[in-house]
Short mmCIF file of C-alpha atoms and ligand atoms in Angstrom, two decimals:
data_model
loop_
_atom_site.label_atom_id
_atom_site.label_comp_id
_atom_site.label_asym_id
_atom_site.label_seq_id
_atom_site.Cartn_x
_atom_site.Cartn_y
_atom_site.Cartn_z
CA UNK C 73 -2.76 -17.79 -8.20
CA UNK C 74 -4.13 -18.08 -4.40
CA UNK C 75 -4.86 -14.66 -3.22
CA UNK C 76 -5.59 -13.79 -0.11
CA UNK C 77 -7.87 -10.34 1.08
CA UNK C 78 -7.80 -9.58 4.74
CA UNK C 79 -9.88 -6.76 6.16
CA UNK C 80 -11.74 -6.43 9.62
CA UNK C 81 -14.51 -4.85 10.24
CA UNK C 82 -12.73 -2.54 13.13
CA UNK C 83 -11.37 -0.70 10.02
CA UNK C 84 -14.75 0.74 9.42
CA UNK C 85 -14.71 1.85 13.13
CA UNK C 86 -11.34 3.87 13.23
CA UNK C 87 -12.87 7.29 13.48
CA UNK C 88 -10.48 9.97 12.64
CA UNK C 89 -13.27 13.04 12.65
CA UNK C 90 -14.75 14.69 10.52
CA UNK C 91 -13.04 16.22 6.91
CA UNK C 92 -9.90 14.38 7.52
CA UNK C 93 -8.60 12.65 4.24
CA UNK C 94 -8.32 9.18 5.97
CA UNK C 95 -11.17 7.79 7.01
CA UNK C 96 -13.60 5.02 6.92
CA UNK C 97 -15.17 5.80 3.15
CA UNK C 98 -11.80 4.79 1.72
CA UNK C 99 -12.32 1.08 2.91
CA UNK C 100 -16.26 1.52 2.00
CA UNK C 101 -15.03 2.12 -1.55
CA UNK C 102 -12.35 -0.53 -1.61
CA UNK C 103 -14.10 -3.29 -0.31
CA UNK C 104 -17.15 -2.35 -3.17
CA UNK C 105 -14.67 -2.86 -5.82
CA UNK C 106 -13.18 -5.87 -4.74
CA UNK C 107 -17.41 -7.25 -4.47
CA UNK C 108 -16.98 -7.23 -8.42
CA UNK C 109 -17.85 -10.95 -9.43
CA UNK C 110 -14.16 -10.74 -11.12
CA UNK C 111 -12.58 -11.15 -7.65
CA UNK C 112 -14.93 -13.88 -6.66
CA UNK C 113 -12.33 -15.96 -6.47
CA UNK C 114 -9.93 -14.24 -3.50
CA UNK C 115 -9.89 -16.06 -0.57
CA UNK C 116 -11.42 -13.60 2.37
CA UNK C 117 -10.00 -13.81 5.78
CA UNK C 118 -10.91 -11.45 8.87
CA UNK C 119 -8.27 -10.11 10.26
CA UNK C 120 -7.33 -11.66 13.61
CA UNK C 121 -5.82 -9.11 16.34
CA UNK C 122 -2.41 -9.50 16.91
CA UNK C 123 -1.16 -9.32 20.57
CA UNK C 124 1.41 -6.50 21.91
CA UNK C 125 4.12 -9.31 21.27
CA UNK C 126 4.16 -8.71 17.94
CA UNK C 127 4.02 -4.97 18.30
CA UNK C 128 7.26 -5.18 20.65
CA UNK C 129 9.03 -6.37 17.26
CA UNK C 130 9.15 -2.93 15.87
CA UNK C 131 7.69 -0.92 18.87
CA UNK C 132 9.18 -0.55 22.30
CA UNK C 133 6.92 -0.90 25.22
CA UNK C 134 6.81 2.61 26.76
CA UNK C 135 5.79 3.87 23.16
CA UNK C 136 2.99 1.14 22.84
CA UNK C 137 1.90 1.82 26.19
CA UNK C 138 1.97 5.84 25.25
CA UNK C 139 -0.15 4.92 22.17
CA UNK C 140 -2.51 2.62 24.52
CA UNK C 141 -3.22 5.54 26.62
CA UNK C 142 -4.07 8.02 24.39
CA UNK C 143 -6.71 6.21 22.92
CA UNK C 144 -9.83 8.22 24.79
CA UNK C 145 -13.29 6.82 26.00
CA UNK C 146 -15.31 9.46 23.71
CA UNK C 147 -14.25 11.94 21.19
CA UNK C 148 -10.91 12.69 19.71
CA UNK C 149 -7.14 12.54 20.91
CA UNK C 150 -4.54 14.23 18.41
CA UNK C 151 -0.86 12.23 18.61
CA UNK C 152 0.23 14.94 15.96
CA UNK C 153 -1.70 17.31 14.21
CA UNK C 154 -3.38 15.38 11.56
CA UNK C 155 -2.88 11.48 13.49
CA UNK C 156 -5.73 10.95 15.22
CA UNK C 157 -7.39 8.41 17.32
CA UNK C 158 -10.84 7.58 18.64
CA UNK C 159 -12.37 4.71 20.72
CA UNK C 160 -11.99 1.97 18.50
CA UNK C 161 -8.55 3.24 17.04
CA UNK C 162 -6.89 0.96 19.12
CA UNK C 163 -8.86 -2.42 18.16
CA UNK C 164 -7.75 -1.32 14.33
CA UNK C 165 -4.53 -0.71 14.90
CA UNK C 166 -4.45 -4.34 16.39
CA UNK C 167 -6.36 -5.77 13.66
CA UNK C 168 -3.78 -3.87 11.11
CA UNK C 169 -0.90 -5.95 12.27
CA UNK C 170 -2.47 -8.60 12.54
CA UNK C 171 -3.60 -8.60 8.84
CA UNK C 172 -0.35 -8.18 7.82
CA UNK C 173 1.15 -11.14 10.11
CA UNK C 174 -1.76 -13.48 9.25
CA UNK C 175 -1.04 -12.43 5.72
CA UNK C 176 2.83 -13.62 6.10
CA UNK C 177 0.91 -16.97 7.77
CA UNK C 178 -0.38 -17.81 4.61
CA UNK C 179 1.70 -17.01 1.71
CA UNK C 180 4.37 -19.40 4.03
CA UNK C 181 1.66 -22.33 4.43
CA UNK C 182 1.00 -22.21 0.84
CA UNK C 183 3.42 -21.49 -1.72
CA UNK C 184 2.58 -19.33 -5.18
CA UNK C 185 0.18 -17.48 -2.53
CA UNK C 186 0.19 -13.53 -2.12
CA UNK C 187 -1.99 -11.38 -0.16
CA UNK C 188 -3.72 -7.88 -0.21
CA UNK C 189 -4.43 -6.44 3.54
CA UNK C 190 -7.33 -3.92 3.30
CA UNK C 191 -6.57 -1.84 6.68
CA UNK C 192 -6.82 1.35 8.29
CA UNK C 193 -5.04 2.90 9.95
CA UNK C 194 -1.80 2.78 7.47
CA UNK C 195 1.52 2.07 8.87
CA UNK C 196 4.60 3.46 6.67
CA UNK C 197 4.70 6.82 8.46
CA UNK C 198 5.09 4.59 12.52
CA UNK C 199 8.37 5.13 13.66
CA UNK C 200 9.36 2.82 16.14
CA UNK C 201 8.86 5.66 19.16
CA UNK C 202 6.97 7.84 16.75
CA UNK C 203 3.49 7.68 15.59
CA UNK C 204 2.71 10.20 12.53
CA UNK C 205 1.14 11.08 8.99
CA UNK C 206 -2.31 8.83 10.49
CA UNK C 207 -0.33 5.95 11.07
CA UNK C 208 0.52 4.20 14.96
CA UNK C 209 1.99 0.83 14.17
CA UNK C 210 4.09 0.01 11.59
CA UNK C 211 1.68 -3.08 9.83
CA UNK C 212 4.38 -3.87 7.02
CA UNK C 213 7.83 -3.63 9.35
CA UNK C 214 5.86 -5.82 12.36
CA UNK C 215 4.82 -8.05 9.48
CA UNK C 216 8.27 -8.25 8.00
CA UNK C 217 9.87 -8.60 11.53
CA UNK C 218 7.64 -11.36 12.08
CA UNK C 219 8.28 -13.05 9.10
CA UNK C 220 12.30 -13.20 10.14
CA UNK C 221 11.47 -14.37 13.41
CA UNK C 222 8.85 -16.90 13.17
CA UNK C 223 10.27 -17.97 10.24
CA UNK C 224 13.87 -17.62 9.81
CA UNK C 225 13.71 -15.76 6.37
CA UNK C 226 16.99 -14.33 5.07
CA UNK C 227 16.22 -11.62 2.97
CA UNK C 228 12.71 -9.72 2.97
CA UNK C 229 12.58 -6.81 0.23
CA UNK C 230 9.57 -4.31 0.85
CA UNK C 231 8.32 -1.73 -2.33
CA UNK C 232 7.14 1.13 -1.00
CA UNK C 233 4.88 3.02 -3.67
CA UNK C 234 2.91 5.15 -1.75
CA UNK C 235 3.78 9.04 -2.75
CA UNK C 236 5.04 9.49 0.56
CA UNK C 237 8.10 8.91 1.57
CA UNK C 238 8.08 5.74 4.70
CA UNK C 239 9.95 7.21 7.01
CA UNK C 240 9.14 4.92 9.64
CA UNK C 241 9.85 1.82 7.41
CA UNK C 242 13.31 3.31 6.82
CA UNK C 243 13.99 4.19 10.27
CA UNK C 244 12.36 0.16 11.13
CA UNK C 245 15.42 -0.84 9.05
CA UNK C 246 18.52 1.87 8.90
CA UNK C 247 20.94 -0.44 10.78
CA UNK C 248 19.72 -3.88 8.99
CA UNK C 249 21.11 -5.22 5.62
CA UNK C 250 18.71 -8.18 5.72
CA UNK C 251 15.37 -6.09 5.10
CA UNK C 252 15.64 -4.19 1.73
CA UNK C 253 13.36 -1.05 1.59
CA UNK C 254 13.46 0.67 -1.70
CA UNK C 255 10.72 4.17 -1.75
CA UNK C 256 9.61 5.88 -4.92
CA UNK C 257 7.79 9.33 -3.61
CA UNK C 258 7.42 12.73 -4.03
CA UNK C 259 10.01 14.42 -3.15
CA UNK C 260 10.62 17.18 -1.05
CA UNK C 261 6.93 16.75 0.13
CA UNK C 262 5.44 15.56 3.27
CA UNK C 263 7.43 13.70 5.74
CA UNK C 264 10.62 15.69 4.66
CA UNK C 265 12.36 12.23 4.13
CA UNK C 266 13.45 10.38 1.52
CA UNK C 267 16.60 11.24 -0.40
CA UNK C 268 18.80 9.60 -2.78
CA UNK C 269 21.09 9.74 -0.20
CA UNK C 270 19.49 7.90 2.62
CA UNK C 271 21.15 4.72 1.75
CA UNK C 272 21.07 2.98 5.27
CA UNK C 273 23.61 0.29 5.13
CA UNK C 274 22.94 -0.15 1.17
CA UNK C 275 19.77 -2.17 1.33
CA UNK C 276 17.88 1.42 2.06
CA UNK C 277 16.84 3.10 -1.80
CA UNK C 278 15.33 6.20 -2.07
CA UNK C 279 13.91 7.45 -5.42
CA UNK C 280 12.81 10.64 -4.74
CA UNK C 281 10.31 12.25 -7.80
CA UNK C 282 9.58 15.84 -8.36
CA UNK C 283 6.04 17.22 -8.12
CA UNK C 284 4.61 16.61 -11.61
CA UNK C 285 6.40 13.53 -12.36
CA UNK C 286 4.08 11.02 -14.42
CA UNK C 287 3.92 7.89 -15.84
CA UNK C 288 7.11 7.92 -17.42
CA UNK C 289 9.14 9.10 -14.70
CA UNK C 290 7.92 6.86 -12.57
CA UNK C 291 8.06 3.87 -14.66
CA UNK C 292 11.97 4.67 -15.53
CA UNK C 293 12.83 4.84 -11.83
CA UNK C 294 10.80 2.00 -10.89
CA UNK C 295 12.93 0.24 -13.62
CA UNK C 296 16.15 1.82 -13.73
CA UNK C 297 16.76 2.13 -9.75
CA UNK C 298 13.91 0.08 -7.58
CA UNK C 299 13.60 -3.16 -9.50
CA UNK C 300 17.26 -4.08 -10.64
CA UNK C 301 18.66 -3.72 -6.39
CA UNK C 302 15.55 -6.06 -5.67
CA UNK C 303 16.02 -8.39 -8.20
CA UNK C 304 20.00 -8.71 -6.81
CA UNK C 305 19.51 -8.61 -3.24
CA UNK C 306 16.96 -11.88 -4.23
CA UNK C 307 14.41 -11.90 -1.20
CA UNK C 308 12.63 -14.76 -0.14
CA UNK C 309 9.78 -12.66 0.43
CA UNK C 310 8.59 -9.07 -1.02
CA UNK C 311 6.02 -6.56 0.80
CA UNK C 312 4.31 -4.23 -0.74
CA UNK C 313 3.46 -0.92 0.52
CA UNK C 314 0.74 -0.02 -1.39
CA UNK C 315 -0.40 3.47 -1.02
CA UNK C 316 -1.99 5.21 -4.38
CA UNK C 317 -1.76 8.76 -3.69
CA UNK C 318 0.32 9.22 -6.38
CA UNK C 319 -2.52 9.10 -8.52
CA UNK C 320 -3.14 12.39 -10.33
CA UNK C 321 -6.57 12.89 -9.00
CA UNK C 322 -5.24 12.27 -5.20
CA UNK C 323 -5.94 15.63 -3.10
CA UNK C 324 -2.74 14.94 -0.84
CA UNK C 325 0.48 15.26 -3.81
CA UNK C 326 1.29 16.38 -7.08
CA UNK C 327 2.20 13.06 -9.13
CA UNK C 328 0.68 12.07 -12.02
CA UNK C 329 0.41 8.17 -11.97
CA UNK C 330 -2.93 6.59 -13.51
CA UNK C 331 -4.09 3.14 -12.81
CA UNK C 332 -2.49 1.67 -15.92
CA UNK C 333 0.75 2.56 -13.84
CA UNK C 334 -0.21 0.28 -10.96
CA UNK C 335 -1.15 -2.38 -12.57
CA UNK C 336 2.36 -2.35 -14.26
CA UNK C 337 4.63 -1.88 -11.10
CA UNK C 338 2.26 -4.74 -9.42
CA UNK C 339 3.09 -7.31 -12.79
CA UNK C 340 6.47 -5.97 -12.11
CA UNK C 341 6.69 -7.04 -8.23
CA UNK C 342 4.90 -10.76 -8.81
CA UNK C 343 7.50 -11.57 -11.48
CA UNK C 344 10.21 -10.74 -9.26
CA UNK C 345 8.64 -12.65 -6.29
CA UNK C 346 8.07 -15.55 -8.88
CA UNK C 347 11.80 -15.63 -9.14
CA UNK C 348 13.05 -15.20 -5.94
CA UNK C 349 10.23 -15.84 -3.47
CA UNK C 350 7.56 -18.78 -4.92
CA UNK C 351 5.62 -15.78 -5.38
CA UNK C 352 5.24 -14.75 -2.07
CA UNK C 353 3.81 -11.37 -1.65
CA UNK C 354 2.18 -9.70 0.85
CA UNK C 355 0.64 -6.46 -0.03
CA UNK C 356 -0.54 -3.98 2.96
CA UNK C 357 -2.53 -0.56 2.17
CA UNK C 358 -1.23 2.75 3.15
CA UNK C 359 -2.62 5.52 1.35
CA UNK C 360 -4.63 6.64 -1.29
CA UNK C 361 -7.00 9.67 -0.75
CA UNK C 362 -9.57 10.20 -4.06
CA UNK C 363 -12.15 7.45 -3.34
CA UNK C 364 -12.72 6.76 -7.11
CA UNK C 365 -9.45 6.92 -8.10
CA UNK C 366 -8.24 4.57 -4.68
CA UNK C 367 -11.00 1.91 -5.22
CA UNK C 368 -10.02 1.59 -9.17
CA UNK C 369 -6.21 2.07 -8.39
CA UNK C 370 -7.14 -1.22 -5.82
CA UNK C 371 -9.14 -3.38 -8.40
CA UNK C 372 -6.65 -3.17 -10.96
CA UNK C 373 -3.64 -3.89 -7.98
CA UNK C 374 -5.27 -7.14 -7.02
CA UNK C 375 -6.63 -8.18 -10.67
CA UNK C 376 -2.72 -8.12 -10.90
CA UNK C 377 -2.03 -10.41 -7.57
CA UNK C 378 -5.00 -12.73 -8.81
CA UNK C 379 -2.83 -13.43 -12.20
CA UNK C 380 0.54 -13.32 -10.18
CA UNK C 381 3.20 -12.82 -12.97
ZN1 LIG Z 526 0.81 8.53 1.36
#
């Protein structure tokens, strides 16, 4: 299998202050598991910067021009109280999209191909007029907007693992049957979204998990109520969210997934893009807190996307 790693180095440079839980050290420890010689063999792309066209897809303009000007010259600016943004927020945030569009690029040019974007800041929390929970554009809704428009896809399903529920994915696509979003998350727990039923026009699927739920909970919804609506609904493409703060060592919830569980749901999501999509899979980071548990939680995600089935 081709796989793709995008990352830029204005990741490193999106300074969200000191003690906060998302910051640069999670892509420091990423990016030094993924130098392992067994991932030699990804193909490693900077991440270009995508222009405000693409942010229009998702984001209105007075809300991208809001975001453009609260980016300060020095210091901090707080969009909510635990979003933040610095000098070279902006030139991320760019570079974030961009990943995930350039991403879309090549798993089209080349088919069997997936793709793992390492990128700060995350994106599943962006609203369309709402930036929140450290995110300011939505990289995997842009991405899968993009994907319909520049090239006519149908159907576009996007697994959303992170332990938070993606609010702004799900309000991306409420009113659209053509993008399936389907959320396993802690539930109720941070962004207060997220129920069973918050069904959107059908192609919406909430899984909501109590605090405490491990392995096998997980596993049985991922199977019983996230894979078998994907597998119908038949995309031509599948995104992943991929946020690993449901591990059980992550600071920020209260599931108990290990990195045995990853690995599984990713050998899960190729097979279903190997039967629906050519295998095309692009996989965008959101969270993941616990910098040991996020960089092995990471390796074993794209050790799964190297074999791709
Ligand atoms: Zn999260």
């Amino acid at each position: 299998m081709t796989t793709f790693l995008y990352t830029h180095p204005s990741f490193l440079r999106h300074d969200t202050g000191p003690g906060h839980p998302e910051n640069a050290q999670r892509l420091y420890a990423i990016l030094a598991a993924l130098n392992a010689p067994e991932f030699a063999g990804l193909i490693r792309k900077e991440a270009p910067r995508a222009d405000f066209d693409r942010l229009r897809l998702v984001h209105p303009q007075p809300y991208i021009d809001r975001i453009w000007r609260s980016i300060p010259r020095h210091g901090y600016a707080y969009l909510d109280a635990d979003t933040v943004v610095s000098p070279d927020s902006g030139e991320a945030a760019l570079h974030a999209v961009g990943a995930a569009c350039a991403a879309v690029d090549d798993v089209m040019a080349q088919p069997g191909a997936n793709a793992f974007c390492a990128v700060r800041p995350p994106g599943h929390h962006a609203e369309p007029t709402c930036a929140m929970g450290f995110c300011l554009f939505n990289n995997v809704a842009i991405a899968a907007q993009y994907a319909r428009v520049r090239y006519a896809i149908e159907r576009i399903a996007i697994v959303d693992f992170d332990v938070h529920h993606g609010n702004g994915t799900q309000a991306a696509f409420a009113s659209e049957a053509k993008v399936l979003y389907a959320s396993t998350h802690q539930y109720p727990w941070y962004p207060g979204s997220g129920a069973a039923d918050e069904t959107g026009l059908g192609t919406i699927i909430n899984v909501p998990l109590p605090a405490g739920s491990g392995s096998e909970e997980f596993r049985q919804a991922v199977e019983m109520r996230i894979l078998p609506p994907v597998d119908h609904f038949r995309p031509e493409l599948l995104f992943i969210s991929a946020g690993f703060d449901a591990h059980r060592l992550d600071p920020l919830a209260s599931l108990e997934l290990s990195e045995d569980d990853y690995a599984w749901i990713t050998r899960e999501l190729c097979r279903l893009a190997q039967r629906h999509a050519a295998g095309r899979l692009v996989s965008v980071l959101e969270g993941g807190y616990h910098l040991e548990a996020l960089a092995l939680s990471v390796a074993v995600h794209v050790r799964e996307l190297l074999q791709g089935e």
